[in-house]
PDB file of C-alpha atoms in Angstrom:
ATOM      1  CA  VAL A   1     -16.173 -12.442   8.040  1.00 89.00           C
ATOM      2  CA  PHE A   2     -19.084 -12.433   5.606  1.00 86.00           C
ATOM      3  CA  GLY A   3     -20.710 -15.312   3.768  1.00 86.00           C
ATOM      4  CA  PRO A   4     -21.197 -15.468  -0.020  1.00 83.00           C
ATOM      5  CA  ASP A   5     -24.612 -13.814   0.406  1.00 86.00           C
ATOM      6  CA  GLY A   6     -23.095 -10.867   2.311  1.00 83.00           C
ATOM      7  CA  ALA A   7     -24.499 -11.970   5.669  1.00 89.00           C
ATOM      8  CA  LEU A   8     -22.223 -11.362   8.661  1.00 90.00           C
ATOM      9  CA  ARG A   9     -20.809 -14.638   9.986  1.00 91.00           C
ATOM     10  CA  THR A  10     -18.041 -13.809  12.481  1.00 91.00           C
ATOM     11  CA  LEU A  11     -16.655 -10.832  14.380  1.00 91.00           C
ATOM     12  CA  SER A  12     -13.210 -11.038  15.976  1.00 90.00           C
ATOM     13  CA  GLY A  13     -10.616  -8.728  17.474  1.00 90.00           C
ATOM     14  CA  GLY A  14     -11.175  -5.568  19.510  1.00 91.00           C
ATOM     15  CA  THR A  15      -9.063  -2.725  20.867  1.00 94.00           C
ATOM     16  CA  GLY A  16      -6.327  -3.750  23.287  1.00 93.00           C
ATOM     17  CA  ASP A  17      -3.003  -5.487  23.801  1.00 90.00           C
ATOM     18  CA  GLY A  18      -4.282  -8.962  24.600  1.00 90.00           C
ATOM     19  CA  PRO A  19      -4.395 -12.019  22.348  1.00 90.00           C
ATOM     20  CA  GLY A  20      -6.450 -11.324  19.230  1.00 91.00           C
ATOM     21  CA  GLU A  21      -6.710  -7.591  20.061  1.00 93.00           C
ATOM     22  CA  PHE A  22      -5.305  -4.670  18.063  1.00 95.00           C
ATOM     23  CA  GLN A  23      -4.353  -1.006  18.418  1.00 95.00           C
ATOM     24  CA  TRP A  24      -4.428  -0.491  14.666  1.00 94.00           C
ATOM     25  CA  ILE A  25      -4.603  -2.697  11.563  1.00 95.00           C
ATOM     26  CA  ASN A  26      -2.895  -1.767   8.314  1.00 91.00           C
ATOM     27  CA  ALA A  27      -2.486  -5.147   6.621  1.00 92.00           C
ATOM     28  CA  LEU A  28      -4.793  -8.118   6.201  1.00 92.00           C
ATOM     29  CA  ARG A  29      -3.724 -11.185   4.236  1.00 90.00           C
ATOM     30  CA  TYR A  30      -5.975 -14.107   3.373  1.00 90.00           C
ATOM     31  CA  ARG A  31      -4.228 -17.464   3.521  1.00 88.00           C
ATOM     32  CA  PRO A  32      -6.207 -20.321   2.013  1.00 87.00           C
ATOM     33  CA  PRO A  33      -8.175 -22.149   3.030  1.00 89.00           C
ATOM     34  CA  ASP A  34      -9.397 -20.540   6.259  1.00 90.00           C
ATOM     35  CA  THR A  35      -6.943 -18.150   7.934  1.00 93.00           C
ATOM     36  CA  LEU A  36      -6.275 -14.409   7.990  1.00 93.00           C
ATOM     37  CA  ALA A  37      -2.940 -12.791   8.874  1.00 95.00           C
ATOM     38  CA  VAL A  38      -3.538  -9.424  10.572  1.00 96.00           C
ATOM     39  CA  PHE A  39      -0.705  -6.944  11.175  1.00 97.00           C
ATOM     40  CA  ASP A  40      -0.793  -4.306  13.941  1.00 96.00           C
ATOM     41  CA  PRO A  41       2.043  -1.777  13.390  1.00 95.00           C
ATOM     42  CA  VAL A  42       1.567  -0.153  16.809  1.00 94.00           C
ATOM     43  CA  ALA A  43       2.313  -3.437  18.574  1.00 93.00           C
ATOM     44  CA  GLY A  44       4.574  -4.614  15.745  1.00 94.00           C
ATOM     45  CA  ARG A  45       2.903  -7.994  15.696  1.00 95.00           C
ATOM     46  CA  LEU A  46       1.179 -10.375  13.337  1.00 97.00           C
ATOM     47  CA  THR A  47      -1.854 -12.343  14.507  1.00 96.00           C
ATOM     48  CA  THR A  48      -3.263 -15.268  12.554  1.00 95.00           C
ATOM     49  CA  LEU A  49      -6.997 -15.789  12.854  1.00 94.00           C
ATOM     50  CA  ARG A  50      -9.227 -18.505  11.522  1.00 93.00           C
ATOM     51  CA  THR A  51     -12.316 -17.408   9.638  1.00 90.00           C
ATOM     52  CA  ASP A  52     -14.401 -18.625  12.611  1.00 90.00           C
ATOM     53  CA  GLY A  53     -12.670 -15.980  14.773  1.00 89.00           C
ATOM     54  CA  ARG A  54     -10.291 -18.242  16.703  1.00 92.00           C
ATOM     55  CA  ILE A  55      -6.579 -17.467  16.981  1.00 93.00           C
ATOM     56  CA  ALA A  56      -4.513 -19.874  14.878  1.00 90.00           C
ATOM     57  CA  GLY A  57      -0.965 -20.461  16.089  1.00 84.00           C
ATOM     58  CA  PRO A  58       1.388 -18.113  17.955  1.00 88.00           C
ATOM     59  CA  THR A  59       1.353 -14.335  17.569  1.00 93.00           C
ATOM     60  CA  VAL A  60       4.610 -13.077  16.001  1.00 95.00           C
ATOM     61  CA  THR A  61       6.244  -9.845  17.209  1.00 95.00           C
ATOM     62  CA  PHE A  62       8.780  -8.040  14.983  1.00 95.00           C
ATOM     63  CA  ARG A  63      11.495  -5.639  16.136  1.00 87.00           C
ATOM     64  CA  ALA A  64      13.815  -3.452  14.057  1.00 83.00           C
ATOM     65  CA  GLY A  65      16.933  -1.719  15.307  1.00 74.00           C
ATOM     66  CA  ASP A  66      16.457   1.754  13.808  1.00 69.00           C
ATOM     67  CA  GLY A  67      12.696   2.189  13.658  1.00 73.00           C
ATOM     68  CA  ARG A  68       9.290   0.693  14.298  1.00 85.00           C
ATOM     69  CA  VAL A  69       8.181  -1.872  11.747  1.00 93.00           C
ATOM     70  CA  GLU A  70       5.023  -0.507  10.191  1.00 93.00           C
ATOM     71  CA  ILE A  71       4.427  -2.046   6.757  1.00 95.00           C
ATOM     72  CA  TYR A  72       3.843  -5.764   6.295  1.00 97.00           C
ATOM     73  CA  LEU A  73       4.746  -6.875   2.769  1.00 97.00           C
ATOM     74  CA  GLY A  74       3.871 -10.532   3.242  1.00 96.00           C
ATOM     75  CA  ARG A  75       5.206 -14.021   3.905  1.00 95.00           C
ATOM     76  CA  PHE A  76       7.779 -15.833   1.798  1.00 95.00           C
ATOM     77  CA  ALA A  77       7.311 -19.445   0.726  1.00 91.00           C
ATOM     78  CA  ASP A  78       9.505 -20.714   3.603  1.00 93.00           C
ATOM     79  CA  GLY A  79       7.365 -18.983   6.253  1.00 93.00           C
ATOM     80  CA  SER A  80       9.675 -15.997   6.821  1.00 96.00           C
ATOM     81  CA  HIS A  81       8.414 -12.427   6.369  1.00 96.00           C
ATOM     82  CA  ALA A  82       9.240  -9.079   4.761  1.00 97.00           C
ATOM     83  CA  LEU A  83       8.452  -5.809   6.540  1.00 97.00           C
ATOM     84  CA  ALA A  84       9.375  -2.180   6.022  1.00 96.00           C
ATOM     85  CA  TRP A  85       9.662   0.948   8.138  1.00 95.00           C
ATOM     86  CA  ILE A  86      10.761   4.590   8.044  1.00 92.00           C
ATOM     87  CA  ARG A  87      14.300   5.049   9.286  1.00 87.00           C
ATOM     88  CA  GLN A  88      14.494   7.783  11.884  1.00 77.00           C
ATOM     89  CA  GLU A  89      16.919  10.264  10.363  1.00 74.00           C
ATOM     90  CA  GLU A  90      17.349  13.972  10.946  1.00 75.00           C
ATOM     91  CA  HIS A  91      16.291  16.230   8.104  1.00 71.00           C
ATOM     92  CA  ASP A  92      15.920  19.916   7.403  1.00 76.00           C
ATOM     93  CA  PRO A  93      12.169  20.766   7.509  1.00 73.00           C
ATOM     94  CA  SER A  94      12.766  23.572   5.017  1.00 75.00           C
ATOM     95  CA  GLN A  95      13.970  21.074   2.428  1.00 78.00           C
ATOM     96  CA  HIS A  96      11.918  18.722   0.283  1.00 80.00           C
ATOM     97  CA  THR A  97      12.920  15.380   1.858  1.00 86.00           C
ATOM     98  CA  PRO A  98      11.869  11.774   1.132  1.00 89.00           C
ATOM     99  CA  ASP A  99      11.406   9.263   3.930  1.00 91.00           C
ATOM    100  CA  ALA A 100      14.246   6.756   4.045  1.00 92.00           C
ATOM    101  CA  MET A 101      12.694   3.281   3.982  1.00 94.00           C
ATOM    102  CA  ALA A 102      14.202  -0.031   5.056  1.00 95.00           C
ATOM    103  CA  VAL A 103      12.911  -3.389   3.809  1.00 96.00           C
ATOM    104  CA  ALA A 104      14.038  -6.319   5.934  1.00 96.00           C
ATOM    105  CA  HIS A 105      13.796 -10.078   6.163  1.00 96.00           C
ATOM    106  CA  PHE A 106      12.385 -11.603   9.370  1.00 96.00           C
ATOM    107  CA  ALA A 107      12.362 -15.206  10.527  1.00 96.00           C
ATOM    108  CA  PRO A 108       9.064 -17.034  11.088  1.00 95.00           C
ATOM    109  CA  ASP A 109       9.397 -16.276  14.834  1.00 94.00           C
ATOM    110  CA  GLY A 110       9.926 -12.539  14.195  1.00 94.00           C
ATOM    111  CA  GLY A 111      13.695 -12.305  14.565  1.00 93.00           C
ATOM    112  CA  MET A 112      15.332 -10.001  12.043  1.00 94.00           C
ATOM    113  CA  LEU A 113      17.514 -11.867   9.553  1.00 94.00           C
ATOM    114  CA  GLY A 114      18.909  -8.887   7.675  1.00 94.00           C
ATOM    115  CA  LEU A 115      18.220  -5.978   5.375  1.00 94.00           C
ATOM    116  CA  LEU A 116      16.748  -6.804   1.956  1.00 96.00           C
ATOM    117  CA  ALA A 117      16.624  -3.363   0.356  1.00 95.00           C
ATOM    118  CA  GLU A 118      16.563   0.370   0.880  1.00 94.00           C
ATOM    119  CA  ASP A 119      13.954   2.565  -0.740  1.00 95.00           C
ATOM    120  CA  VAL A 120      12.222   5.895  -0.300  1.00 93.00           C
ATOM    121  CA  GLY A 121       8.707   6.786   0.750  1.00 92.00           C
ATOM    122  CA  MET A 122       6.602   9.864   1.328  1.00 91.00           C
ATOM    123  CA  ARG A 123       8.097  13.269   0.365  1.00 90.00           C
ATOM    124  CA  ARG A 124       7.768  15.901   3.052  1.00 87.00           C
ATOM    125  CA  LEU A 125       8.247  19.644   3.392  1.00 84.00           C
ATOM    126  CA  GLY A 126       7.936  20.867   6.960  1.00 78.00           C
ATOM    127  CA  ASN A 127       5.618  18.655   8.984  1.00 73.00           C
ATOM    128  CA  GLY A 128       3.450  17.294   6.216  1.00 81.00           C
ATOM    129  CA  PRO A 129       3.588  15.603   2.821  1.00 88.00           C
ATOM    130  CA  VAL A 130       3.752  17.521  -0.429  1.00 89.00           C
ATOM    131  CA  PRO A 131       0.455  17.305  -2.346  1.00 90.00           C
ATOM    132  CA  PHE A 132       1.662  14.858  -4.994  1.00 92.00           C
ATOM    133  CA  SER A 133       3.913  12.812  -2.773  1.00 92.00           C
ATOM    134  CA  PRO A 134       4.502   9.201  -3.797  1.00 93.00           C
ATOM    135  CA  HIS A 135       4.073   6.500  -1.191  1.00 92.00           C
ATOM    136  CA  PHE A 136       6.010   3.349  -0.364  1.00 96.00           C
ATOM    137  CA  LEU A 137       4.339   0.191  -1.710  1.00 97.00           C
ATOM    138  CA  GLY A 138       5.297  -3.426  -1.176  1.00 96.00           C
ATOM    139  CA  GLN A 139       4.005  -6.971  -1.660  1.00 95.00           C
ATOM    140  CA  VAL A 140       5.562 -10.434  -1.382  1.00 95.00           C
ATOM    141  CA  VAL A 141       5.007 -13.018  -4.098  1.00 92.00           C
ATOM    142  CA  ALA A 142       6.575 -16.451  -3.471  1.00 86.00           C
ATOM    143  CA  ASP A 143      10.247 -15.699  -2.669  1.00 92.00           C
ATOM    144  CA  VAL A 144      10.440 -12.082  -3.852  1.00 95.00           C
ATOM    145  CA  ALA A 145       9.464  -8.796  -2.201  1.00 96.00           C
ATOM    146  CA  TYR A 146       8.216  -6.328  -4.819  1.00 97.00           C
ATOM    147  CA  HIS A 147       8.561  -2.714  -3.687  1.00 97.00           C
ATOM    148  CA  ALA A 148       8.240   0.753  -5.204  1.00 96.00           C
ATOM    149  CA  ASP A 149       7.234   4.318  -4.448  1.00 95.00           C
ATOM    150  CA  GLY A 150       5.463   5.101  -7.712  1.00 94.00           C
ATOM    151  CA  ALA A 151       7.783   8.030  -8.474  1.00 94.00           C
ATOM    152  CA  SER A 152       9.317   6.143 -11.395  1.00 94.00           C
ATOM    153  CA  PRO A 153       7.698   3.661 -13.823  1.00 95.00           C
ATOM    154  CA  GLU A 154       9.297   0.584 -12.299  1.00 95.00           C
ATOM    155  CA  ILE A 155       8.967  -1.949  -9.483  1.00 96.00           C
ATOM    156  CA  ARG A 156      12.066  -3.040  -7.610  1.00 96.00           C
ATOM    157  CA  ARG A 157      12.620  -6.604  -6.395  1.00 96.00           C
ATOM    158  CA  ALA A 158      14.355  -8.084  -3.363  1.00 96.00           C
ATOM    159  CA  ALA A 159      14.674 -11.867  -3.146  1.00 95.00           C
ATOM    160  CA  ALA A 160      14.607 -13.704   0.159  1.00 93.00           C
ATOM    161  CA  SER A 161      17.791 -15.438  -1.033  1.00 92.00           C
ATOM    162  CA  ARG A 162      19.463 -11.981  -1.348  1.00 90.00           C
ATOM    163  CA  ASP A 163      20.248 -12.706  -4.997  1.00 92.00           C
ATOM    164  CA  PRO A 164      20.151  -9.413  -6.952  1.00 90.00           C
ATOM    165  CA  ARG A 165      17.108  -8.953  -9.163  1.00 92.00           C
ATOM    166  CA  PRO A 166      16.748  -6.213 -11.787  1.00 94.00           C
ATOM    167  CA  PRO A 167      13.782  -3.843 -11.517  1.00 95.00           C
ATOM    168  CA  ILE A 168      10.657  -4.393 -13.598  1.00 93.00           C
ATOM    169  CA  PRO A 169       9.876  -1.572 -16.076  1.00 93.00           C
ATOM    170  CA  LEU A 170       6.227  -0.595 -16.471  1.00 92.00           C
ATOM    171  CA  GLU A 171       4.482   0.951 -19.464  1.00 89.00           C
ATOM    172  CA  LEU A 172       3.066   3.966 -17.612  1.00 92.00           C
ATOM    173  CA  SER A 173       2.948   7.704 -18.150  1.00 93.00           C
ATOM    174  CA  THR A 174       2.702  10.540 -15.657  1.00 94.00           C
ATOM    175  CA  ARG A 175       1.058  13.974 -15.510  1.00 93.00           C
ATOM    176  CA  SER A 176       2.553  17.427 -15.491  1.00 93.00           C
ATOM    177  CA  LEU A 177       2.367  19.425 -12.259  1.00 91.00           C
ATOM    178  CA  GLU A 178       0.000  21.864 -13.932  1.00 92.00           C
ATOM    179  CA  ASN A 179      -2.410  19.102 -14.971  1.00 94.00           C
ATOM    180  CA  ALA A 180      -2.213  17.437 -11.538  1.00 94.00           C
ATOM    181  CA  TRP A 181      -2.962  20.713  -9.740  1.00 93.00           C
ATOM    182  CA  ALA A 182      -5.894  21.410 -12.080  1.00 94.00           C
ATOM    183  CA  LEU A 183      -7.437  18.091 -10.960  1.00 94.00           C
ATOM    184  CA  LEU A 184      -6.718  18.689  -7.260  1.00 93.00           C
ATOM    185  CA  ARG A 185      -7.610  22.413  -7.184  1.00 93.00           C
ATOM    186  CA  PRO A 186     -11.446  21.962  -7.065  1.00 93.00           C
ATOM    187  CA  HIS A 187     -11.015  20.018  -3.807  1.00 90.00           C
ATOM    188  CA  ALA A 188      -8.583  22.500  -2.204  1.00 89.00           C
ATOM    189  CA  ASP A 189      -9.503  25.321   0.185  1.00 89.00           C
ATOM    190  CA  SER A 190      -7.771  28.709   0.458  1.00 90.00           C
ATOM    191  CA  ALA A 191      -5.236  27.360   2.969  1.00 88.00           C
ATOM    192  CA  ASP A 192      -4.356  24.551   0.548  1.00 88.00           C
ATOM    193  CA  VAL A 193      -3.875  27.047  -2.282  1.00 91.00           C
ATOM    194  CA  ALA A 194      -1.498  29.136  -0.175  1.00 89.00           C
ATOM    195  CA  ARG A 195       0.343  26.024   0.976  1.00 86.00           C
ATOM    196  CA  TYR A 196       0.701  24.804  -2.607  1.00 88.00           C
ATOM    197  CA  ALA A 197       2.268  28.106  -3.667  1.00 87.00           C
ATOM    198  CA  GLU A 198       4.749  27.779  -0.787  1.00 82.00           C
ATOM    199  CA  ILE A 199       5.614  24.213  -1.718  1.00 83.00           C
ATOM    200  CA  ARG A 200       6.036  24.989  -5.412  1.00 82.00           C
ATOM    201  CA  ALA A 201       8.615  27.632  -4.480  1.00 80.00           C
ATOM    202  CA  ALA A 202      10.774  25.012  -2.730  1.00 76.00           C
ATOM    203  CA  PRO A 203      13.474  23.244  -4.768  1.00 72.00           C
ATOM    204  CA  GLY A 204      12.939  19.647  -5.780  1.00 69.00           C
ATOM    205  CA  VAL A 205       9.137  19.565  -5.894  1.00 70.00           C
ATOM    206  CA  ASP A 206       8.814  18.980  -9.597  1.00 73.00           C
ATOM    207  CA  SER A 207       7.150  15.636 -10.316  1.00 85.00           C
ATOM    208  CA  VAL A 208       3.922  13.652 -10.089  1.00 94.00           C
ATOM    209  CA  PRO A 209       3.894   9.895  -9.335  1.00 96.00           C
ATOM    210  CA  TYR A 210       3.271   7.363 -12.071  1.00 97.00           C
ATOM    211  CA  PHE A 211       1.231   5.063  -9.841  1.00 97.00           C
ATOM    212  CA  SER A 212      -0.288   5.094  -6.369  1.00 96.00           C
ATOM    213  CA  GLU A 213      -1.268   1.543  -5.424  1.00 96.00           C
ATOM    214  CA  MET A 214      -0.028  -1.998  -5.937  1.00 96.00           C
ATOM    215  CA  LEU A 215      -1.947  -5.222  -5.270  1.00 94.00           C
ATOM    216  CA  VAL A 216      -1.203  -8.877  -5.906  1.00 94.00           C
ATOM    217  CA  ASP A 217      -4.152 -11.007  -7.021  1.00 94.00           C
ATOM    218  CA  ALA A 218      -4.780 -14.677  -6.273  1.00 92.00           C
ATOM    219  CA  ASP A 219      -2.926 -15.634  -9.474  1.00 93.00           C
ATOM    220  CA  ASP A 220       0.210 -13.707  -8.378  1.00 93.00           C
ATOM    221  CA  ARG A 221      -0.273 -10.926 -10.883  1.00 94.00           C
ATOM    222  CA  LEU A 222       0.548  -7.308 -10.056  1.00 95.00           C
ATOM    223  CA  TRP A 223      -2.234  -4.710 -10.196  1.00 96.00           C
ATOM    224  CA  ILE A 224      -0.931  -1.140 -10.528  1.00 96.00           C
ATOM    225  CA  LYS A 225      -3.215   1.899 -10.108  1.00 97.00           C
ATOM    226  CA  ALA A 226      -2.373   4.919 -12.258  1.00 96.00           C
ATOM    227  CA  TYR A 227      -1.942   8.012 -10.057  1.00 96.00           C
ATOM    228  CA  ASP A 228      -5.047  10.225  -9.934  1.00 96.00           C
ATOM    229  CA  PRO A 229      -4.440  13.525  -8.071  1.00 94.00           C
ATOM    230  CA  ALA A 230      -8.143  13.942  -7.266  1.00 93.00           C
ATOM    231  CA  VAL A 231      -8.295  10.752  -5.154  1.00 94.00           C
ATOM    232  CA  ASP A 232      -4.691   9.642  -4.542  1.00 95.00           C
ATOM    233  CA  SER A 233      -3.204  12.860  -3.158  1.00 93.00           C
ATOM    234  CA  HIS A 234      -2.163  12.803   0.495  1.00 89.00           C
ATOM    235  CA  TRP A 235      -4.021  16.101   0.737  1.00 88.00           C
ATOM    236  CA  ARG A 236      -7.201  14.120   0.059  1.00 85.00           C
ATOM    237  CA  LEU A 237      -6.229  11.365   2.539  1.00 83.00           C
ATOM    238  CA  ARG A 238      -5.430   8.923  -0.289  1.00 87.00           C
ATOM    239  CA  ARG A 239      -8.966   7.674  -0.888  1.00 88.00           C
ATOM    240  CA  ARG A 240      -7.566   5.453  -3.671  1.00 91.00           C
ATOM    241  CA  THR A 241     -10.907   4.922  -5.376  1.00 95.00           C
ATOM    242  CA  GLY A 242     -11.735   4.229  -9.022  1.00 95.00           C
ATOM    243  CA  GLY A 243      -9.108   4.720 -11.659  1.00 95.00           C
ATOM    244  CA  THR A 244      -7.317   2.721 -14.316  1.00 96.00           C
ATOM    245  CA  TRP A 245      -5.291  -0.284 -13.205  1.00 96.00           C
ATOM    246  CA  SER A 246      -2.601  -2.033 -15.224  1.00 95.00           C
ATOM    247  CA  VAL A 247      -2.324  -5.792 -14.676  1.00 95.00           C
ATOM    248  CA  ALA A 248       1.077  -7.397 -15.233  1.00 94.00           C
ATOM    249  CA  ARG A 249       2.802 -10.685 -14.585  1.00 92.00           C
ATOM    250  CA  VAL A 250       5.609 -10.652 -12.040  1.00 89.00           C
ATOM    251  CA  ASP A 251       8.146 -10.369 -14.865  1.00 87.00           C
ATOM    252  CA  GLY A 252       6.482  -7.112 -15.924  1.00 87.00           C
ATOM    253  CA  SER A 253       4.784  -8.397 -19.081  1.00 91.00           C
ATOM    254  CA  PRO A 254       1.373  -6.715 -19.472  1.00 92.00           C
ATOM    255  CA  VAL A 255      -1.866  -8.672 -19.133  1.00 93.00           C
ATOM    256  CA  ALA A 256      -4.680  -6.116 -19.226  1.00 94.00           C
ATOM    257  CA  ARG A 257      -5.958  -2.704 -18.231  1.00 95.00           C
ATOM    258  CA  VAL A 258      -8.966  -2.582 -15.926  1.00 95.00           C
ATOM    259  CA  HIS A 259     -11.251   0.374 -15.271  1.00 96.00           C
ATOM    260  CA  VAL A 260     -12.475   0.502 -11.662  1.00 96.00           C
ATOM    261  CA  PRO A 261     -15.747   2.409 -11.095  1.00 94.00           C
ATOM    262  CA  GLU A 262     -15.567   5.804  -9.450  1.00 92.00           C
ATOM    263  CA  GLY A 263     -15.997   5.626  -5.685  1.00 93.00           C
ATOM    264  CA  PHE A 264     -15.008   1.947  -5.433  1.00 96.00           C
ATOM    265  CA  ARG A 265     -11.733   1.231  -3.603  1.00 96.00           C
ATOM    266  CA  LEU A 266     -10.266  -2.001  -4.930  1.00 97.00           C
ATOM    267  CA  MET A 267      -8.843  -4.199  -2.149  1.00 95.00           C
ATOM    268  CA  ASP A 268      -8.525  -7.757  -3.491  1.00 94.00           C
ATOM    269  CA  VAL A 269      -8.940  -9.729  -6.734  1.00 95.00           C
ATOM    270  CA  ARG A 270      -9.564 -13.482  -7.017  1.00 92.00           C
ATOM    271  CA  GLY A 271     -10.333 -14.963 -10.416  1.00 90.00           C
ATOM    272  CA  ASP A 272     -13.061 -12.868 -12.015  1.00 92.00           C
ATOM    273  CA  MET A 273     -14.243 -11.298  -8.719  1.00 94.00           C
ATOM    274  CA  ALA A 274     -12.983  -8.061  -7.158  1.00 96.00           C
ATOM    275  CA  ALA A 275     -13.674  -7.027  -3.567  1.00 94.00           C
ATOM    276  CA  GLY A 276     -13.507  -3.500  -2.236  1.00 95.00           C
ATOM    277  CA  VAL A 277     -15.142  -0.715  -0.281  1.00 96.00           C
ATOM    278  CA  SER A 278     -17.693   1.870  -1.416  1.00 95.00           C
ATOM    279  CA  ARG A 279     -19.681   4.590   0.346  1.00 91.00           C
ATOM    280  CA  ASP A 280     -23.362   5.380   0.116  1.00 89.00           C
ATOM    281  CA  GLU A 281     -24.819   8.880  -0.253  1.00 88.00           C
ATOM    282  CA  LEU A 282     -24.535   9.396   3.539  1.00 91.00           C
ATOM    283  CA  GLY A 283     -20.853   8.473   3.571  1.00 88.00           C
ATOM    284  CA  VAL A 284     -21.385   5.072   5.184  1.00 93.00           C
ATOM    285  CA  GLU A 285     -18.876   2.463   4.040  1.00 92.00           C
ATOM    286  CA  TYR A 286     -19.914  -0.968   2.830  1.00 91.00           C
ATOM    287  CA  VAL A 287     -18.115  -3.970   1.366  1.00 90.00           C
ATOM    288  CA  GLU A 288     -18.842  -4.693  -2.269  1.00 92.00           C
ATOM    289  CA  VAL A 289     -17.891  -7.559  -4.582  1.00 93.00           C
ATOM    290  CA  ARG A 290     -17.921  -6.918  -8.320  1.00 94.00           C
ATOM    291  CA  ALA A 291     -17.292  -9.056 -11.373  1.00 94.00           C
ATOM    292  CA  VAL A 292     -14.236  -8.420 -13.544  1.00 92.00           C
ATOM    293  CA  SER A 293     -15.363  -8.664 -17.155  1.00 86.00           C
ATOM    294  CA  ARG A 294     -13.812  -8.101 -20.554  1.00 76.00           C
TER     295      ARG A 294
END
């Protein structure tokens, strides 16, 4: 935890299975005024920490019947949760196959209440992702779980009440495979080039995602990052930096387009301030807060 001046205030956590320890962290949610919800997909548990480093309340462990919960979408207004995971299904490694994703509703104590939605995730051929694979994305706002994979210009919705909600269309365009490869090619080595030729020969690998990232700001607006093959490809470890972001209300109506500087990975937006991660010339990461201006 850092103060407004950037000075380090508190360190918490550590590697392990004990209280307040983690094997891996892939979701961090700030809950005003002074708590952080931290999700460890290896342990399948959510730990709530105060900004002074103390554990706040019980740790919640989630269990799914046909997979290991690995993506935390967030908490609904009644204190229940939405999580997602890859369903373990057999597939032919010679075929272009999307991950089958489950999105489920969990009680405040971690018990599974039922399935909210089914979706798809990363596209694979053999043991790895195709170069322009989309990626499952999800966020909870109030009583709705917003989820997508970026392969189509829409965001799907699953309400905690299980009432059907139509998808939200987005005003986005995508790239051709040729244009996407031209942007990725300068970063590819000879093995990548040979692998790309192999993948292109397989049936079904014929599209580029519309978007690659989805955030929810402090005003419950959706931030959508247009897919950039040079930084969002799984072959480049999804650095997710820079780019053009579309801002929309939760009904899909557009608010603005925001240009994020190259090399800056946007992580959170509150009012007119945006927080993220950059790297210096030696590759060392640092936290940066920037102003959002018109």
